[in-house]
Short mmCIF file of C-alpha atoms in Angstrom, two decimals:
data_model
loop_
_atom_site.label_atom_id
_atom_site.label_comp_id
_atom_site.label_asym_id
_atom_site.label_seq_id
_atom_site.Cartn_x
_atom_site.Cartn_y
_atom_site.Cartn_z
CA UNK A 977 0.40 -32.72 7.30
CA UNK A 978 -2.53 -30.93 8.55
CA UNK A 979 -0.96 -30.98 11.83
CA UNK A 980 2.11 -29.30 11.12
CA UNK A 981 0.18 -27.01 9.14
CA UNK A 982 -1.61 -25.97 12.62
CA UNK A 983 1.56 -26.09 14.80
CA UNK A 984 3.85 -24.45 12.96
CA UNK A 985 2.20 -22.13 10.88
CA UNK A 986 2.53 -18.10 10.93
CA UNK A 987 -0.90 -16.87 12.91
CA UNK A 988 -2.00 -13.07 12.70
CA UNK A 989 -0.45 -10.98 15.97
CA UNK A 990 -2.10 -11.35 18.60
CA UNK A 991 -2.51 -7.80 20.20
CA UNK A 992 -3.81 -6.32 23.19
CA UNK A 993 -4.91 -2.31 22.88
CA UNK A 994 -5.39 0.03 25.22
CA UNK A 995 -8.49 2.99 23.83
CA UNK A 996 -8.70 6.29 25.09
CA UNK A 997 -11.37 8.55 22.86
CA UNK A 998 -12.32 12.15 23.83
CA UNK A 999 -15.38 14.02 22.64
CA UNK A 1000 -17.60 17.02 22.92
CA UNK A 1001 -21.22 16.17 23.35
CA UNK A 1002 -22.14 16.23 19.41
CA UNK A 1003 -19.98 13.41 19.28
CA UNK A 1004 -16.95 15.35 17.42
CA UNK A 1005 -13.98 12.84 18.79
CA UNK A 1006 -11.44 15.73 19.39
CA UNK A 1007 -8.81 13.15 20.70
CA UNK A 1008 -7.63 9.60 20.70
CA UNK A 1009 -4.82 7.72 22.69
CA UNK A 1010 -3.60 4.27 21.25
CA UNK A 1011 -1.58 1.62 22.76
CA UNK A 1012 -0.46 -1.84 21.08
CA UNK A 1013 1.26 -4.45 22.86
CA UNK A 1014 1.76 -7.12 19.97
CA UNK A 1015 3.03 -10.60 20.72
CA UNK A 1016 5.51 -11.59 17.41
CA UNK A 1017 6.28 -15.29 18.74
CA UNK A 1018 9.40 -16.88 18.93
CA UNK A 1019 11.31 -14.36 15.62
CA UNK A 1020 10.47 -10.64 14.52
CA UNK A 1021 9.64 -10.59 10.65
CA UNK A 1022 6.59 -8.42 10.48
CA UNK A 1023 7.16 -7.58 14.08
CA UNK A 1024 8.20 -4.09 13.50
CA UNK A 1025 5.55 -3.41 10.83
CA UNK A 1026 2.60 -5.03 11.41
CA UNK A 1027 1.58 -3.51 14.84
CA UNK A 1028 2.06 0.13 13.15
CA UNK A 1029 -1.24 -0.55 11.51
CA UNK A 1030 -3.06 -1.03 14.31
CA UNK A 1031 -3.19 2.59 14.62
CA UNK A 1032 -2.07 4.28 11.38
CA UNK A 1033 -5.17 2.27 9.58
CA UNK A 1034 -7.54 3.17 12.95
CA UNK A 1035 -6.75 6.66 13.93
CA UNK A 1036 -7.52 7.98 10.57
CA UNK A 1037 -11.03 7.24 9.97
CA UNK A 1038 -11.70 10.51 12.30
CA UNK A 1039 -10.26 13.14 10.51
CA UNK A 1040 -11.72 15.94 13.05
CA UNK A 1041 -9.24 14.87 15.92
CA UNK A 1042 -7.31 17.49 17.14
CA UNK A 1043 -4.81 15.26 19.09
CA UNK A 1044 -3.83 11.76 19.09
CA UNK A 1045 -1.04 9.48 20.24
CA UNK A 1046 -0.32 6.07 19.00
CA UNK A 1047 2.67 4.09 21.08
CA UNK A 1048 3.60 0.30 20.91
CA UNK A 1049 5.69 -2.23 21.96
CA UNK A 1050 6.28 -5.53 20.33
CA UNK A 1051 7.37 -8.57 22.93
CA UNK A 1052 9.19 -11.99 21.56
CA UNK A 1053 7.23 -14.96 23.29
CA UNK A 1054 8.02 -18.79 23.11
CA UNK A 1055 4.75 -19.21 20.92
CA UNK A 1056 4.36 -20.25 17.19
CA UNK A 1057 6.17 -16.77 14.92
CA UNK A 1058 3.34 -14.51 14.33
CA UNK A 1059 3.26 -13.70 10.23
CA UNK A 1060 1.69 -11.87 8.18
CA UNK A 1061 -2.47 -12.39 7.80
CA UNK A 1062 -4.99 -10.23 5.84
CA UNK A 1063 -5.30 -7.66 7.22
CA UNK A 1064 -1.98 -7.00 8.54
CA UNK A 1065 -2.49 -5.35 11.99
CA UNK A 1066 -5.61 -2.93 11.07
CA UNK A 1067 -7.78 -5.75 11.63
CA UNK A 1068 -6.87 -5.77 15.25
CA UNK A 1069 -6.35 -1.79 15.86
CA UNK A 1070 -10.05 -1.22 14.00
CA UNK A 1071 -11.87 -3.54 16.10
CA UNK A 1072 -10.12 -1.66 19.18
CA UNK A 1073 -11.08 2.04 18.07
CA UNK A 1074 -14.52 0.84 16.29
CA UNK A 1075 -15.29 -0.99 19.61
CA UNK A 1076 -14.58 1.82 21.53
CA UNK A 1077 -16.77 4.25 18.80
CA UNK A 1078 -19.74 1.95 19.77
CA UNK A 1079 -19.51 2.23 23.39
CA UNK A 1080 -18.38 5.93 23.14
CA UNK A 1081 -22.08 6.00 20.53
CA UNK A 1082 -23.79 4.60 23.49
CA UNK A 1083 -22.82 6.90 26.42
CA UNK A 1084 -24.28 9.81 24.29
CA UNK A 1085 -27.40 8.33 23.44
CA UNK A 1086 -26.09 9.03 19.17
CA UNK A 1087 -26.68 6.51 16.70
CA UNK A 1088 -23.39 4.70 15.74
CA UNK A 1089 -24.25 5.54 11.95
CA UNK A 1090 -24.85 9.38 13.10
CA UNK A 1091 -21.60 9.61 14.99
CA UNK A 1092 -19.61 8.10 12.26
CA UNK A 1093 -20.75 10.45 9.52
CA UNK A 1094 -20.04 13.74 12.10
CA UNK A 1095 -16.22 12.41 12.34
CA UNK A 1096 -15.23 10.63 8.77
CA UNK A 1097 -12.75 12.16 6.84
CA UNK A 1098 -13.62 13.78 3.42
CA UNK A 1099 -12.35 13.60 0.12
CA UNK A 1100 -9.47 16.19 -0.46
CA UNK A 1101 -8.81 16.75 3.56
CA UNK A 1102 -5.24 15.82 4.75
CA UNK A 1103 -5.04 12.64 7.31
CA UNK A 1104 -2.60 13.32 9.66
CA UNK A 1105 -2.11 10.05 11.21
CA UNK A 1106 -2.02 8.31 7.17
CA UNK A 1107 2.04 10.23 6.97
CA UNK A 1108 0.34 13.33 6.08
CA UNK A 1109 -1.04 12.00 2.93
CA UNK A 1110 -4.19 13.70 1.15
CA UNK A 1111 -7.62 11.67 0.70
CA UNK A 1112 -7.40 11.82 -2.58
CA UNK A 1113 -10.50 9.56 -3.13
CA UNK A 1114 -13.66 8.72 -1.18
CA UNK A 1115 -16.85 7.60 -0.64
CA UNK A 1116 -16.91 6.42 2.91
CA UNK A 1117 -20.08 8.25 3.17
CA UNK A 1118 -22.06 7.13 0.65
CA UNK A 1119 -21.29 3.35 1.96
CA UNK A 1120 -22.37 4.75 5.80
CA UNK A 1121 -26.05 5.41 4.08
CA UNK A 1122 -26.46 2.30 1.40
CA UNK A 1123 -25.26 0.25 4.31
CA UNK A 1124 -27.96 1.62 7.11
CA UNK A 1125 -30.14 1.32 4.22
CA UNK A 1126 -30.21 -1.92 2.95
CA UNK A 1127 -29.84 -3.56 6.65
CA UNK A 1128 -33.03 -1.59 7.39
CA UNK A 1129 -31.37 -0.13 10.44
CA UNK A 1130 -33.60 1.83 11.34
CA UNK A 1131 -36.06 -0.48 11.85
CA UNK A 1132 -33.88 -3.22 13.69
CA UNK A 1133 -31.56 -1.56 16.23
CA UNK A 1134 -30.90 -2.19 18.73
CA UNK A 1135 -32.81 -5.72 19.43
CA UNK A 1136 -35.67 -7.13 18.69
CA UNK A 1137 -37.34 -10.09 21.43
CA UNK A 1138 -37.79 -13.25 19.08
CA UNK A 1139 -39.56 -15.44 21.26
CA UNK A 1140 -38.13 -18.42 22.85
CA UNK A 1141 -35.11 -16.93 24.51
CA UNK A 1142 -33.98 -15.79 21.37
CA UNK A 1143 -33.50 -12.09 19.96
CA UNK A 1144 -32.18 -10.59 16.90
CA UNK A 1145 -29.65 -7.40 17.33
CA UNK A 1146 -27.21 -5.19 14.90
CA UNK A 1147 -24.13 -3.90 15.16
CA UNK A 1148 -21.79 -1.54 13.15
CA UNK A 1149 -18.32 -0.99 12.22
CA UNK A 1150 -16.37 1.07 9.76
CA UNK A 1151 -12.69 0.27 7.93
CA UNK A 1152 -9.65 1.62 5.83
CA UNK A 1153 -6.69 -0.08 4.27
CA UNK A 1154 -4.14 1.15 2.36
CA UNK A 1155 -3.33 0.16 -2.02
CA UNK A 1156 0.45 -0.88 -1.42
CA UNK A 1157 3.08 0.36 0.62
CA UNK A 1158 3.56 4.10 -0.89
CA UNK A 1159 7.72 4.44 -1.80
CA UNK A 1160 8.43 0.75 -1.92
CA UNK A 1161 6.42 -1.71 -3.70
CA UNK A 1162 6.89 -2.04 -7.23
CA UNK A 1163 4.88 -3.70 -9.99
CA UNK A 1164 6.18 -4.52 -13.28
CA UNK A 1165 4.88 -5.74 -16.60
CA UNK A 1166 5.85 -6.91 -20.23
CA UNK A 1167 3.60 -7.14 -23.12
CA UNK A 1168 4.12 -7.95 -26.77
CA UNK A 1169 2.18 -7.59 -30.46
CA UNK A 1170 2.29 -11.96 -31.31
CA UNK A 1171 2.21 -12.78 -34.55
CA UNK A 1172 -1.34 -13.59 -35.06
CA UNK A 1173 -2.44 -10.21 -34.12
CA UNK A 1174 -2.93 -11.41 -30.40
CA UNK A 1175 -1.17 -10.03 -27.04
CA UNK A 1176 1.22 -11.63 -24.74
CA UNK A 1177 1.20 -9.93 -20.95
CA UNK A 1178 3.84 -11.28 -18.62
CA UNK A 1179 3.81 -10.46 -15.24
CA UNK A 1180 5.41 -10.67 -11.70
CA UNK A 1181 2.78 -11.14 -9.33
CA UNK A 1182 1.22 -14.09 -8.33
CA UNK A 1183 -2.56 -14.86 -9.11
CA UNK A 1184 -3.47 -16.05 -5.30
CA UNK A 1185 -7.23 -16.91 -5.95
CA UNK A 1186 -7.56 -13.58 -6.29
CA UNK A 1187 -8.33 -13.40 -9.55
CA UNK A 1188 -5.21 -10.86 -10.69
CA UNK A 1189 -4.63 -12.63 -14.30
CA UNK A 1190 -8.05 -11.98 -14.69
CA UNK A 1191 -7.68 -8.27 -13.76
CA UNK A 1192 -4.60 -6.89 -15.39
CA UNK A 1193 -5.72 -8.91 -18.72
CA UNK A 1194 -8.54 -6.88 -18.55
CA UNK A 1195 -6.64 -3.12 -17.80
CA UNK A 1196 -4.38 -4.50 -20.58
CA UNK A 1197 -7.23 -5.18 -23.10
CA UNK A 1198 -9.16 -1.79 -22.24
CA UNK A 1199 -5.92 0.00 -22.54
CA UNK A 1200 -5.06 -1.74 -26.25
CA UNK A 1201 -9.15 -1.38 -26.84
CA UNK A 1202 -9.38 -5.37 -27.61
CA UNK A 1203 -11.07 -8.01 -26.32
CA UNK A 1204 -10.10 -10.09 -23.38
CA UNK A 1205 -9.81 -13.21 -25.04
CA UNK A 1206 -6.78 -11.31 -26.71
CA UNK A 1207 -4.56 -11.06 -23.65
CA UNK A 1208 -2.53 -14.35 -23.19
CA UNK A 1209 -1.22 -13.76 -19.52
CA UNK A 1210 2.31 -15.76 -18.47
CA UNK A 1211 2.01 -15.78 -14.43
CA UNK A 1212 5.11 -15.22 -12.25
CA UNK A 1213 8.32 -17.07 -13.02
CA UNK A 1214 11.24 -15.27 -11.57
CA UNK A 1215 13.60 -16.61 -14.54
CA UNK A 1216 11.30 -14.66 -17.04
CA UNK A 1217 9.12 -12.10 -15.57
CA UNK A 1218 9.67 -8.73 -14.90
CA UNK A 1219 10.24 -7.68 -11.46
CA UNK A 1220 7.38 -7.38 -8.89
CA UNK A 1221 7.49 -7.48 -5.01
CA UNK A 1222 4.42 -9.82 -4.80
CA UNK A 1223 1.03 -9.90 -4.56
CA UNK A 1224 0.83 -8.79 -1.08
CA UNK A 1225 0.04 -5.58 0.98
CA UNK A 1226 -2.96 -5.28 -1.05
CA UNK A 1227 -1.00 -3.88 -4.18
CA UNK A 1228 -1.63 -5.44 -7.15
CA UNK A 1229 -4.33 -3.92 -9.01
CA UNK A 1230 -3.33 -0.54 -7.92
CA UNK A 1231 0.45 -0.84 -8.20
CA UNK A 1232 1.01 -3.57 -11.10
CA UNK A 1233 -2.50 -2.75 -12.47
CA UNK A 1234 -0.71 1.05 -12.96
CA UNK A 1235 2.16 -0.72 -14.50
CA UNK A 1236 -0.28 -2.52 -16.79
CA UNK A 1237 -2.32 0.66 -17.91
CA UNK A 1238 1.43 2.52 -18.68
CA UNK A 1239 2.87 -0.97 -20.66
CA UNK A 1240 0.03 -1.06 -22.83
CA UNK A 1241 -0.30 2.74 -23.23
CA UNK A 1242 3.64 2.47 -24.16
CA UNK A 1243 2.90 -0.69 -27.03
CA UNK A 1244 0.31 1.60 -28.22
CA UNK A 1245 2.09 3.73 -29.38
CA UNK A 1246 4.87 1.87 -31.15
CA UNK A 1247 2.46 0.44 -32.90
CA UNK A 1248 1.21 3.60 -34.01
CA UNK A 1249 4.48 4.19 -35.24
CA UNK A 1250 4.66 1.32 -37.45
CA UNK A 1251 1.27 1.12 -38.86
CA UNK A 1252 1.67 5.29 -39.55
CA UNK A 1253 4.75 3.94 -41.92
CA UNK A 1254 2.76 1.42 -43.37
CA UNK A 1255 -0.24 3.47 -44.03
CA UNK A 1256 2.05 6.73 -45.41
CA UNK A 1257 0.29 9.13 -42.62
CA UNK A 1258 1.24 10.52 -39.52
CA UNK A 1259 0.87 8.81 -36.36
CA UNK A 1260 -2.31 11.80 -35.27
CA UNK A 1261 -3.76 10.37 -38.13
CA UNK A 1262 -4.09 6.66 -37.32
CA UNK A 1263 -6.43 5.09 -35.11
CA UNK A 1264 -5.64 1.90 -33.37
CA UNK A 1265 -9.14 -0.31 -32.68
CA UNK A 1266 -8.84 -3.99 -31.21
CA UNK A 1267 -7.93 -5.87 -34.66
CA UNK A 1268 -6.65 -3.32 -36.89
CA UNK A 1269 -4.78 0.06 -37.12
CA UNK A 1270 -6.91 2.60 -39.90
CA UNK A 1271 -6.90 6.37 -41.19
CA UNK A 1272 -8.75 9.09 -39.74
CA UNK A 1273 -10.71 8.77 -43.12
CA UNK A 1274 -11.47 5.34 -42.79
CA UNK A 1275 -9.78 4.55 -46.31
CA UNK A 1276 -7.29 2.63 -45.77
CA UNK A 1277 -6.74 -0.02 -42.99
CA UNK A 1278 -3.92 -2.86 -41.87
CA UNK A 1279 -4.98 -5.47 -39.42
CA UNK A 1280 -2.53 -6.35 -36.22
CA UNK A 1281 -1.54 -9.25 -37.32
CA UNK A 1282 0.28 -7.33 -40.58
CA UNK A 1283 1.21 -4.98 -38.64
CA UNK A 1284 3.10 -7.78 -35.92
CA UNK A 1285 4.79 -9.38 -39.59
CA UNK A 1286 5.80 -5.76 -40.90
CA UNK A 1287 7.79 -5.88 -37.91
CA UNK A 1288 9.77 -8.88 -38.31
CA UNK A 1289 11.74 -7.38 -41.70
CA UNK A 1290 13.64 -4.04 -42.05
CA UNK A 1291 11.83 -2.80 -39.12
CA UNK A 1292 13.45 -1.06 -35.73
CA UNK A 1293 10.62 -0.63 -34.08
CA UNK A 1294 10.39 -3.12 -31.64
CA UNK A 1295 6.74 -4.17 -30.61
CA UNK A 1296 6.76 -5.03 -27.38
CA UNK A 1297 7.10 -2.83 -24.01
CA UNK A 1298 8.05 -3.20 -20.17
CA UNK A 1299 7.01 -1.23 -17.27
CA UNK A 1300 8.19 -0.78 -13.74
CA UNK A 1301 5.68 1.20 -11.36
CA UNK A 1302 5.85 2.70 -8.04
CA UNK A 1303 3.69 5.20 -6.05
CA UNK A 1304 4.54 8.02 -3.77
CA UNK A 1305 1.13 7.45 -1.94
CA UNK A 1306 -1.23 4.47 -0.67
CA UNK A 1307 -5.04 5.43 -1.32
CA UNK A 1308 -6.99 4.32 1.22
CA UNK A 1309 -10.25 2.29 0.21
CA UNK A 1310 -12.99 2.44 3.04
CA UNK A 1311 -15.69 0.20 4.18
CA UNK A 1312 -19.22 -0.13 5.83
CA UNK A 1313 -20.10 -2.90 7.16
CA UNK A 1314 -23.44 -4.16 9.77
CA UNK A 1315 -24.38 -7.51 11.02
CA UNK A 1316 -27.40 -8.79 12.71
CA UNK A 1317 -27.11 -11.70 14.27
CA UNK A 1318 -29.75 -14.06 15.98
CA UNK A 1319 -28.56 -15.05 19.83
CA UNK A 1320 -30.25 -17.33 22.20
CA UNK A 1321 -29.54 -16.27 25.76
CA UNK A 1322 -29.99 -19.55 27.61
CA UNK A 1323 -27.15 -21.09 25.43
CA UNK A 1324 -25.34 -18.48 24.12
CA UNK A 1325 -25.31 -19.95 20.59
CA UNK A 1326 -24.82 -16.79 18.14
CA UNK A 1327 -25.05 -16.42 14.55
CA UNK A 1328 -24.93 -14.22 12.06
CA UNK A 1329 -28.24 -14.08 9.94
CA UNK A 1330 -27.32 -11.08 7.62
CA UNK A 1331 -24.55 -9.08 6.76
CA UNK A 1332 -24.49 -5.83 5.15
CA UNK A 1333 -21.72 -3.95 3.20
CA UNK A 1334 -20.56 -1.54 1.42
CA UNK A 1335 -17.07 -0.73 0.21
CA UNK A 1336 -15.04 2.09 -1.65
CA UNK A 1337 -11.99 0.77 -3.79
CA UNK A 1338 -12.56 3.04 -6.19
CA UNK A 1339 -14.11 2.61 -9.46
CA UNK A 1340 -13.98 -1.62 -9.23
CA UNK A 1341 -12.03 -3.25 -12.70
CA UNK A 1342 -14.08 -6.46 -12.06
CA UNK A 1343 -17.36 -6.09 -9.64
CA UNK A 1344 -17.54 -9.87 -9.69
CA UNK A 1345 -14.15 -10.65 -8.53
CA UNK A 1346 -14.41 -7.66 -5.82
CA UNK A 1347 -17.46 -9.13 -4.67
CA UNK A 1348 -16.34 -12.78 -4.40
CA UNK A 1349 -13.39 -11.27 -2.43
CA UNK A 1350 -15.53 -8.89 -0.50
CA UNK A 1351 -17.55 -12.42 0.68
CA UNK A 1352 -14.74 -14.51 1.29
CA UNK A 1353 -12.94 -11.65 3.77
CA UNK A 1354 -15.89 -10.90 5.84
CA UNK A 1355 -16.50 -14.81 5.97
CA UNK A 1356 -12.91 -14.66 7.74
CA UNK A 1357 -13.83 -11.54 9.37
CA UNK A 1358 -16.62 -13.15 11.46
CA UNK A 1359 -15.03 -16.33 11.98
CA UNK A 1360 -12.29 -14.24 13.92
CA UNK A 1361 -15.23 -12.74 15.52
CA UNK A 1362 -16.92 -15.84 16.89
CA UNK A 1363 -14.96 -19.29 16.41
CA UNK A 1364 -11.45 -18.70 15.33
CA UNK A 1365 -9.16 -19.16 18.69
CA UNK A 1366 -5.40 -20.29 18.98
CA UNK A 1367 -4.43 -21.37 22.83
CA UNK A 1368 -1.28 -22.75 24.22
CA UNK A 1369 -0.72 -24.95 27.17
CA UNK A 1370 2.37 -23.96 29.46
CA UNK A 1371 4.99 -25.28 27.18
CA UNK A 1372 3.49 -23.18 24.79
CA UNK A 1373 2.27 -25.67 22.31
CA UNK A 1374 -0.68 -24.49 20.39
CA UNK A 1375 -3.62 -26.93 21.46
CA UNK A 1376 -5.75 -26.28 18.31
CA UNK A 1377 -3.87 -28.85 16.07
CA UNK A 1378 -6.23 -29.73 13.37
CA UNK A 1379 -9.82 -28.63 12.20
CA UNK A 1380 -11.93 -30.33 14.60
CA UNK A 1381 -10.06 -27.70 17.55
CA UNK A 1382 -9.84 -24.58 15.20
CA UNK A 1383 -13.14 -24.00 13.91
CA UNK A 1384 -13.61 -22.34 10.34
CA UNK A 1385 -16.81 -21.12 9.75
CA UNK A 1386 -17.92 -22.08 6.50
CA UNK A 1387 -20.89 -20.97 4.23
CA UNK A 1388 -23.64 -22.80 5.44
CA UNK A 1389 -22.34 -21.73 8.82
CA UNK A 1390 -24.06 -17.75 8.04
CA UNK A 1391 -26.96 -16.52 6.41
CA UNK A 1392 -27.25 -13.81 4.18
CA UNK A 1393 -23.87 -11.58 2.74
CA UNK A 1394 -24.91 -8.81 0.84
CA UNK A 1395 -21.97 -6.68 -0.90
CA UNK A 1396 -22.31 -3.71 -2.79
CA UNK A 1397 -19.87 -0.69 -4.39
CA UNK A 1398 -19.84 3.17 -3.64
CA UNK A 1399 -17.76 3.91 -6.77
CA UNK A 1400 -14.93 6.44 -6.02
CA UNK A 1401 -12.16 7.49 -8.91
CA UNK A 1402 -8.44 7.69 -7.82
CA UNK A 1403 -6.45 9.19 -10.45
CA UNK A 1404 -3.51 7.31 -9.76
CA UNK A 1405 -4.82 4.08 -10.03
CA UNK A 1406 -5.43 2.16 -13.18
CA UNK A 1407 -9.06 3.37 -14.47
CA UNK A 1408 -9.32 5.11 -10.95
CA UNK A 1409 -8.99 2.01 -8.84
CA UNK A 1410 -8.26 1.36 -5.43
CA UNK A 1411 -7.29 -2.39 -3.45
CA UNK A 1412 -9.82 -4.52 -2.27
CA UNK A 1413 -8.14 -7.31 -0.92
CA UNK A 1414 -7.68 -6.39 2.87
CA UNK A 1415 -10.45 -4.29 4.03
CA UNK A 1416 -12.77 -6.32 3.79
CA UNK A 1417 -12.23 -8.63 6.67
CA UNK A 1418 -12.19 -5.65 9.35
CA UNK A 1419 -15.80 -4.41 9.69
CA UNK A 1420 -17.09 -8.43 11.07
CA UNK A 1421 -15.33 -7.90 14.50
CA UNK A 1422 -16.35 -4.38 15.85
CA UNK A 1423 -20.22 -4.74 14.29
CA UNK A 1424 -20.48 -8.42 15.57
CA UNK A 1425 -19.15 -7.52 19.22
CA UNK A 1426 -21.95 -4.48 19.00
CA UNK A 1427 -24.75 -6.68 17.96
CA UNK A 1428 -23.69 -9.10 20.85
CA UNK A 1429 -24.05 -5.91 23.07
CA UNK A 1430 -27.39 -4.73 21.88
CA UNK A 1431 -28.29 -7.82 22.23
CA UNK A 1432 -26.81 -9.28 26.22
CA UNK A 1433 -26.19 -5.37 27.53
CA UNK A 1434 -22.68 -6.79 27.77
CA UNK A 1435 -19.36 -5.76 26.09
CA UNK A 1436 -16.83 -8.09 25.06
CA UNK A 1437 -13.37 -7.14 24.43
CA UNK A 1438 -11.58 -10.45 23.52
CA UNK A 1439 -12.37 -12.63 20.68
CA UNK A 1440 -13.74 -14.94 19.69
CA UNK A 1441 -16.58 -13.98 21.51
CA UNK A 1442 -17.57 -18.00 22.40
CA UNK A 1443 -21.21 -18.73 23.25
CA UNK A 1444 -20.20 -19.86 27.00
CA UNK A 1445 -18.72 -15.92 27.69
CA UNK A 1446 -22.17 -14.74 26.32
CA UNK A 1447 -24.11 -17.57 28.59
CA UNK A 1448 -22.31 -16.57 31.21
CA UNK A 1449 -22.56 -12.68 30.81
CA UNK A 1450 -26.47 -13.49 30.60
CA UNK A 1451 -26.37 -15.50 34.30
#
């Protein structure tokens, strides 16, 4: 039931950070001191893991540091078992060192754009807090300018007076993720030459709603230069597919995707092999399109389809290929995000009348699917900010039991959401892609609670920041 959906579900950790920036006067942060104390609930699954995100996907984003010190601790509580929740920790550490940005922004009297772009890290530099790992691909501050842009920031911060107790204010916030986890996941992949000429792709991971069928069809059909409508995709079945860890830790189009590219790359050439027998050339001499296999000359041809029955007599070439994948690294994809929301200081009613964003994951396999998930995770990402709350009475039963307590903000609930791609290429993703599927929710929090700010002269530190803390703050 919904009920028991509510009460003994797996909610994201709740986490309580402790900020410590230091800075020269241009706003260079030279150091930063993190603390986590994450609450797991009543077991430990993605105890141990989650809260190291909080800082390793925080800390980075200001590559100029010349010290900084993460420590946690992770308590068992008699509450509901905390699980994992897009996101995974970073959500909760970036709204900690973005808040802290803002308010650091502030005492200086420097924009939070202009602070952001003195500190970000830059394509080729080395992260120390990512494990030492290179950037090998970014555009973080490409999406700093399209975002300030296209929010016309310029001409709205910090608040504007609306008239009748109500103003309009915006707030910024910057994120990172990670494509995977680098040395562990793995992403597999199977595809075949059918009879008709047609492919068959069997995979491992799970299409969530995220549209990952959809995805690796397409790497497989750019790959075997054919149309989509080519690419017959069998979804995960653990009798039959190929291994995969899952579609989790936003890995799949950069981990399986990879496996994808190589599978398709490895069919290709087998049936090179045949059709060069076929045709009486060598293999440099044939070119594979999407329905045939030709000459270099153009003169003579055999479609896939004869190719695919060829193989079925006196033929030991088998037509049909699996991949297993793994990467050494996790690419970071980076995001921009602003909101301006519209607040009425006698109730304390806040919403949020435009969002802005922009987003690096690389060179995007699908814009349209990376946009619909863009939406959907800063949808999530401000109902965190504002109406999302989980409370327990002093047995420690959750009191939010069913939609009517646990408020989901839902489309008519916001105004405008306005998405858009700074195009980066990492080389060792499939066509120079990146993930998209976590850091997207992360910017709502840290630019909502600044545009509450700019807007009440009041920080907030917990969320969700309810409109009776604002009305308050204002008397």
């Amino acid at each position: 039931s919904r009920r028991e959906c509510m009460i003994a579900g797996s909610p994201r950790h709740e986490m309580e950070m402790h900020v410590r920036l230091g800075a020269d006067k241009n706003g260079i942060v030279r150091g930063i001191d993190l603390y986590t104390l994450s609450n797991t609930g009543a077991y430990g699954e993605h105890g141990p893991t989650t809260v190291g995100l909080s800082g390793h996907k925080s800390i980075p984003l200001y590559a100029k540091a010349e010290a900084y010190r993460f420590v946690y601790d992770v308590v068992y509580t008699n509450h509901m078992s905390s699980g994992a929740y897009r996101g995974y920790g970073a959500t909760q550490g970036l709204f900690a060192v973005e808040s802290a940005v803002n308010e650091l922004a502030a005492r200086l009297g420097i924009d939070p754009f202009e602070i952001r772009k003195r500190n970000i890290p830059r394509e080729g530099e080395i992260m120390p807090a990512y494990y030492g790992q290179e950037n090998t691909s970014c555009a973080l501050e490409a999406c700093l300018e399209s975002v300030r842009r296209r929010i016309g920031w310029d001409e709205k911060y910090p608040c504007r007076d609306m008239g009748n107790g109500k103003v309009r204010a915006v707030g910024m916030g910057m994120a990172m993720q990670g494509s995977g986890i680098n040395n562990v996941d793995v992403g597999s992949a199977t595809l075949k030459l059918n009879d008709g000429g047609g492919y068959t792709l069997s995979i491992g991971a799970a299409d969530m709603g995220t549209g990952c069928d959809t995805i690796l069809a397409q790497i497989a059909a750019e790959a075997l230069d054919c149309p989509l409508e080519n690419i017959s995709v069998l979804g995960a079945d653990t009798d039959s597919s190929p291994y995969d860890s899952g579609s989790y830790a936003s890995s799949t189009t950069y981990v399986t995707g990879k496996a994808v590219e190589q599978c398709a790359l490895a069919l290709r050439e087998k049936i090179t092999a045949l059709a060069a027998r076929m045709l009486a050339c060598s293999e440099d001499d044939v070119l594979l399109t999407g329905s045939c296999a030709e000459t270099a000359d153009g003169e003579k041809s055999v479609s896939l389809g004869e190719i695919a029955l060829a193989s079925q007599c006196g033929n030991a070439i088998a037509l049909e290929a699996t991949v297993t994948h793994t990467s050494p690294i996790s690419p970071p994809p980076f995001m921009v995000g602003a909101a301006e929301i519209e607040l009425d200081r006698e109730t304390g009613e806040t919403q949020v009348v435009n969002f802005v964003a922009a987003v690096d994951c690389g060179t995007p396999i699908n814009p349209n699917l990376a946009r619909v998930q863009a939406e959907g995770g800063i949808l999530q990402g401000i109902g965190m900010a504002l109406t999302e709350n989980i409370t327990y009475d002093r047995r420690g039963m959750p009191a939010e039991n069913s939609l009517m307590q646990y408020k989901i903000p839902t489309r008519q609930d916001i105004g405008r959401i306005s998405v858009e791609f700074e195009a980066s290429y990492e080389e060792t993703g499939p066509y120079g892609a990146k993930s998209i599927g976590e850091v997207v929710i992360n910017t709502p929090l840290p630019a909502i609670a600044d545009a509450v700010y700019n807007a009440t002269g009041k920080r907030f530190r917990e969320l969700p920041i309810t409109p009776e803390q604002i009305a308050m703050a204002a008397k």
